[in-house]
CSV table of C-alpha atoms in Angstrom, one decimal:
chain,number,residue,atom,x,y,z
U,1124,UNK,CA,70.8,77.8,75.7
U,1125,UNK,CA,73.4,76.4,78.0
U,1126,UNK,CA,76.1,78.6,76.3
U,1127,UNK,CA,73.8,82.1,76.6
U,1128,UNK,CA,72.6,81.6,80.5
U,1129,UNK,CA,76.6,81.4,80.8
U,1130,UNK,CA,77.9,83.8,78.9
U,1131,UNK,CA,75.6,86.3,80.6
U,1132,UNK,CA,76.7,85.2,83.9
U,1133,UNK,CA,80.5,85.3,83.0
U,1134,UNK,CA,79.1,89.2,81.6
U,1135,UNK,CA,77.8,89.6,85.0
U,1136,UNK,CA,80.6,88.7,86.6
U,1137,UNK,CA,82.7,90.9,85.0
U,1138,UNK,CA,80.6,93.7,84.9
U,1139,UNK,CA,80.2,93.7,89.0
U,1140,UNK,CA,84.5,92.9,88.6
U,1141,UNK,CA,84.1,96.0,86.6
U,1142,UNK,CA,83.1,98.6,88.9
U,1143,UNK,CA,84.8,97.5,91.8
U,1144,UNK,CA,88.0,97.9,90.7
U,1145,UNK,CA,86.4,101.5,89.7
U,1146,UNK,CA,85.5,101.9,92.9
U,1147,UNK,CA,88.6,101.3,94.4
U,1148,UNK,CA,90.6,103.5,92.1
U,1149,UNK,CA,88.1,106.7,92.3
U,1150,UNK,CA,89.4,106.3,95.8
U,1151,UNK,CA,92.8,106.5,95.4
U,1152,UNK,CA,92.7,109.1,93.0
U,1153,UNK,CA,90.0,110.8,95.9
U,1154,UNK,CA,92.8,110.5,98.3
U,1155,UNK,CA,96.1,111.0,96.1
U,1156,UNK,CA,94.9,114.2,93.6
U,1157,UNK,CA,92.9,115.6,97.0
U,1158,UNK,CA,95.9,115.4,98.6
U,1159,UNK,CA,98.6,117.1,96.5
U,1160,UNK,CA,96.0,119.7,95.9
U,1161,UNK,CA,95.4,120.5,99.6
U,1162,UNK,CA,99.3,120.2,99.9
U,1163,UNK,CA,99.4,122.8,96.6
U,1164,UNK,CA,97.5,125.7,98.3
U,1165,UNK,CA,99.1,124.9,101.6
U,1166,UNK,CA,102.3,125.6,100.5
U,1167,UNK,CA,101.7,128.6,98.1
U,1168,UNK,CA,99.2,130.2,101.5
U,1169,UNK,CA,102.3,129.4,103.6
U,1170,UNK,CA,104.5,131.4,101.1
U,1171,UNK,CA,102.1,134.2,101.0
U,1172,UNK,CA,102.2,134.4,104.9
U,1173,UNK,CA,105.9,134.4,105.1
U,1174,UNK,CA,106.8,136.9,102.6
U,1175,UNK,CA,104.5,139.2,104.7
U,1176,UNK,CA,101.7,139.6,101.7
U,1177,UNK,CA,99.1,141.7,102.2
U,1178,UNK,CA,97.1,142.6,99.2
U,1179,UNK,CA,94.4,139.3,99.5
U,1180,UNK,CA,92.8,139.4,96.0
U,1181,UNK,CA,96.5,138.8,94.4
U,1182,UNK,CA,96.6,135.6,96.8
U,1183,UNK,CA,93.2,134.2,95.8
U,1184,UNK,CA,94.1,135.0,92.4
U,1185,UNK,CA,97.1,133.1,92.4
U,1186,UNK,CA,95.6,130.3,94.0
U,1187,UNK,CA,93.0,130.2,92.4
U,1188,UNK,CA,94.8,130.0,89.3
U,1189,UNK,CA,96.5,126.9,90.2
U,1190,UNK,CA,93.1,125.2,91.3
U,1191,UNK,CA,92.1,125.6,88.3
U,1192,UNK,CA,95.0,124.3,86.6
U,1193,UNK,CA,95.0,121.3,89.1
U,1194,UNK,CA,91.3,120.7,88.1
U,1195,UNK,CA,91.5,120.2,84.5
U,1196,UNK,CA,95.0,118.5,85.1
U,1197,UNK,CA,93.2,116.5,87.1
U,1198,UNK,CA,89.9,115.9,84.7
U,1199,UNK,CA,91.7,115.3,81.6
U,1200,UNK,CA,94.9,112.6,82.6
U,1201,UNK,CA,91.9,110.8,84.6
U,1202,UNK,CA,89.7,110.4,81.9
U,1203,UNK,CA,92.5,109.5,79.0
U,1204,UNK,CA,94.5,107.4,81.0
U,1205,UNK,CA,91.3,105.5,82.4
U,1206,UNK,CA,89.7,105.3,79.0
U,1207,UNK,CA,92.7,104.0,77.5
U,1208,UNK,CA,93.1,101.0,79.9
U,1209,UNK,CA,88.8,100.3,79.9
U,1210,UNK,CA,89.0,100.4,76.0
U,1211,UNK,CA,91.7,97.8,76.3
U,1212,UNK,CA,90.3,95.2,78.7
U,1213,UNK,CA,87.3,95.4,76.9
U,1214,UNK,CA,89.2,94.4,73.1
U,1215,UNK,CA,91.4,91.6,75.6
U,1216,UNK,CA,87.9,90.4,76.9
U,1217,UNK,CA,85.7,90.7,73.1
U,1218,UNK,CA,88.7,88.8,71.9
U,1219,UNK,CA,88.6,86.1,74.9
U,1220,UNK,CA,84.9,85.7,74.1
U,1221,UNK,CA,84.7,85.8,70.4
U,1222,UNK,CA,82.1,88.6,70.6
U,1223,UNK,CA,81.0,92.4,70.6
U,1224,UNK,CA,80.3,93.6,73.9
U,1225,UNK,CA,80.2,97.3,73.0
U,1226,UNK,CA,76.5,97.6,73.7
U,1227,UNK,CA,76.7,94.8,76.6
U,1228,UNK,CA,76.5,96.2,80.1
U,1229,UNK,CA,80.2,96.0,80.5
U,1230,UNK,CA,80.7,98.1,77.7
U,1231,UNK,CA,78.8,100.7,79.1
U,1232,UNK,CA,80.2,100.6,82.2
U,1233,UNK,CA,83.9,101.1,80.2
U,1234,UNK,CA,82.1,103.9,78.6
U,1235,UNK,CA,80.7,105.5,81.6
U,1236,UNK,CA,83.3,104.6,84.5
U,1237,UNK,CA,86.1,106.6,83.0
U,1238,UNK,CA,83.8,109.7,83.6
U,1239,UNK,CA,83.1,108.7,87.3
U,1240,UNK,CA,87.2,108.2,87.4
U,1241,UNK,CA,87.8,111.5,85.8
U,1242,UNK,CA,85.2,113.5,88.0
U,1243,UNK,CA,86.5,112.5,91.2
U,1244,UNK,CA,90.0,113.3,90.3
U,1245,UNK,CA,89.4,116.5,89.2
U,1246,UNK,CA,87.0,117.5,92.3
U,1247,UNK,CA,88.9,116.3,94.9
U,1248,UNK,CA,91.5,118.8,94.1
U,1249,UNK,CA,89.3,121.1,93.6
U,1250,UNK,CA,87.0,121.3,96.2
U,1251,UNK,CA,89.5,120.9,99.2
U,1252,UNK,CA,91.5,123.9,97.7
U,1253,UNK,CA,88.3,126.2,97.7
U,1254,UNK,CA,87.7,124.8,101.3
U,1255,UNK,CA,91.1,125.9,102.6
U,1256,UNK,CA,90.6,129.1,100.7
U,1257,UNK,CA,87.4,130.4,102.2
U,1258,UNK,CA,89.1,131.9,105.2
U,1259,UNK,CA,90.9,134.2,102.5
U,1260,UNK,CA,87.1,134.7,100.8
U,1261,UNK,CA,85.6,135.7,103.9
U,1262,UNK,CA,88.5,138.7,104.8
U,1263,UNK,CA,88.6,139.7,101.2
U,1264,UNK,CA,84.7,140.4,102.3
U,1265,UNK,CA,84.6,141.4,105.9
U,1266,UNK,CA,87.7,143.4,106.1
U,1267,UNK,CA,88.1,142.4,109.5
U,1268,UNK,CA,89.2,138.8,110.9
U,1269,UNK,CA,90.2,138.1,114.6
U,1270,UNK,CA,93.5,136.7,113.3
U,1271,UNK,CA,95.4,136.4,110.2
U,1272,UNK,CA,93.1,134.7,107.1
U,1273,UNK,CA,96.9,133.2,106.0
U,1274,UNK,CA,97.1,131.4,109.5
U,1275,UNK,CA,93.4,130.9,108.9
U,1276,UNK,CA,93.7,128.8,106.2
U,1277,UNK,CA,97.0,127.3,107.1
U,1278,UNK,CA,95.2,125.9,110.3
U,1279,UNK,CA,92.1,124.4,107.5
U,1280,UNK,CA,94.5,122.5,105.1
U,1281,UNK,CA,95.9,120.9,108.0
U,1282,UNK,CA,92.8,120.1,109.0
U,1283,UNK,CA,91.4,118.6,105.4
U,1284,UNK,CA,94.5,116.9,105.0
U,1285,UNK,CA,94.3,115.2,108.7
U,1286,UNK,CA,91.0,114.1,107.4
U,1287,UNK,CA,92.4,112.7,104.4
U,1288,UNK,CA,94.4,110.6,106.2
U,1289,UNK,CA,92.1,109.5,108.7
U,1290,UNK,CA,89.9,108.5,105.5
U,1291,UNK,CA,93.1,106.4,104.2
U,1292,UNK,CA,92.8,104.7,107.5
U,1293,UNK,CA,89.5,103.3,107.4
U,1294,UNK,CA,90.4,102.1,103.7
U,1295,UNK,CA,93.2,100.2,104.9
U,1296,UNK,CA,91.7,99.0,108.5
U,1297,UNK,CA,94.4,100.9,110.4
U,1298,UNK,CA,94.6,103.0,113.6
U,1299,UNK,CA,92.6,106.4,112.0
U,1300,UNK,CA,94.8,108.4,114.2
U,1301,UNK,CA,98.5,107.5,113.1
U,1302,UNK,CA,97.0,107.6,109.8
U,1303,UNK,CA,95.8,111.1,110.3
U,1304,UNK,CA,99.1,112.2,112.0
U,1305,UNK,CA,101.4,110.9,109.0
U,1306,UNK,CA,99.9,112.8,106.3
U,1307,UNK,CA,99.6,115.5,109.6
U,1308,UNK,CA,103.3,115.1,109.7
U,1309,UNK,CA,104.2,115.6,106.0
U,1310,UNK,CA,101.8,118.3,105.4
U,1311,UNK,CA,104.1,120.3,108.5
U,1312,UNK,CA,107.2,119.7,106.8
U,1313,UNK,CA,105.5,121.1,103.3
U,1314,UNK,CA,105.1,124.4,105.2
U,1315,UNK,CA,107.2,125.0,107.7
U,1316,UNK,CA,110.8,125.6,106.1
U,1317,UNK,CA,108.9,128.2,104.5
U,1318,UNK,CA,108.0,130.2,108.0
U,1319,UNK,CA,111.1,128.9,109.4
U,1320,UNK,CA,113.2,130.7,107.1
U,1321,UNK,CA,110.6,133.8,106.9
U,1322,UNK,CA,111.3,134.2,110.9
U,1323,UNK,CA,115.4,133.9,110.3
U,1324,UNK,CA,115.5,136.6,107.9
């Protein structure tokens, strides 16, 4: 009896050790896959506005093109890469405890968690790229915007990926303002040797 009341505790334990450690990487991939992404459409909207392109549907095709590839890029690594490393702990931990724990609550959660893993890297990409690209949507449809839809969206990637880092800065209990201004900072450099040289030509 003694033996049962702690193995399920010990199952418990691991379970609850288990999905924090999810946690904590569906945030990282949150942060690091939504932030190549918003730095992917920023640089290919920057490179549209500096070669002086003016056909709109050709941009959002392009870009959405490579949210698409970013997504399932994305989706799939998450989910093999993740699955791989559950399936293992789970053998290492089976093999610890000298039993099957495939239909125990922390094999479900090594099931399951890779999915949660996989969904948050894909959408994070995803979903700040189609946010940076709705000032392109919205000109495509209303023919008529008080300024360029390029600068448009130019001005809301640097504001997703400010955001991004002020996010990163409540994770790691630092000032939310450098934090914000670092990734501010790198997101500037992505784009502006591209309108720099644009304005020298």
């Amino acid at each position: 009896m003694f033996c049962r009341s702690h193995h399920m505790i010990l199952n418990k334990k691991q379970l609850i050790l288990h999905v924090l450690r999810a946690r904590s990487i569906a945030r990282r991939y949150l942060i690091t896959n939504g932030f190549d992404g918003s730095l992917t459409i920023l640089g290919m909207v920057t490179g549209f506005y500096a070669s002086g392109m003016t056909e709109l549907s050709v941009a959002i095709s392009a870009c959405l093109g490579a949210v698409v590839a970013l997504f399932i890029s994305g989706l799939s690594s998450a989910y093999l890469s993740e699955k791989a490393e559950r399936e293992k702990e789970l053998h290492e931990l089976e093999q610890a405890l000298l039993v099957d724990l495939k239909e125990s609550d922390y094999g479900q959660a090594s099931r399951y968690l890779p999915i949660l893993v996989a969904l948050v890297n894909g959408f994070a990409p995803l979903l700040l790229s189609l946010i940076i690209l709705l000032p392109l949507f919205f000109a495509e449809q209303l023919h008529a915007l008080p300024s360029s839809p390029f600068i448009n969206a130019i001005v809301v990637a640097l504001i997703c990926i400010f955001s991004l880092g002020v996010f990163l800065g409540k994770i790691s209990k630092t000032f939310w303002l450098w934090s914000g201004l670092r990734t501010l900072i790198i997101a500037i450099v992505v784009g502006s040797p591209t309108i720099g040289w644009s304005l020298l030509e």
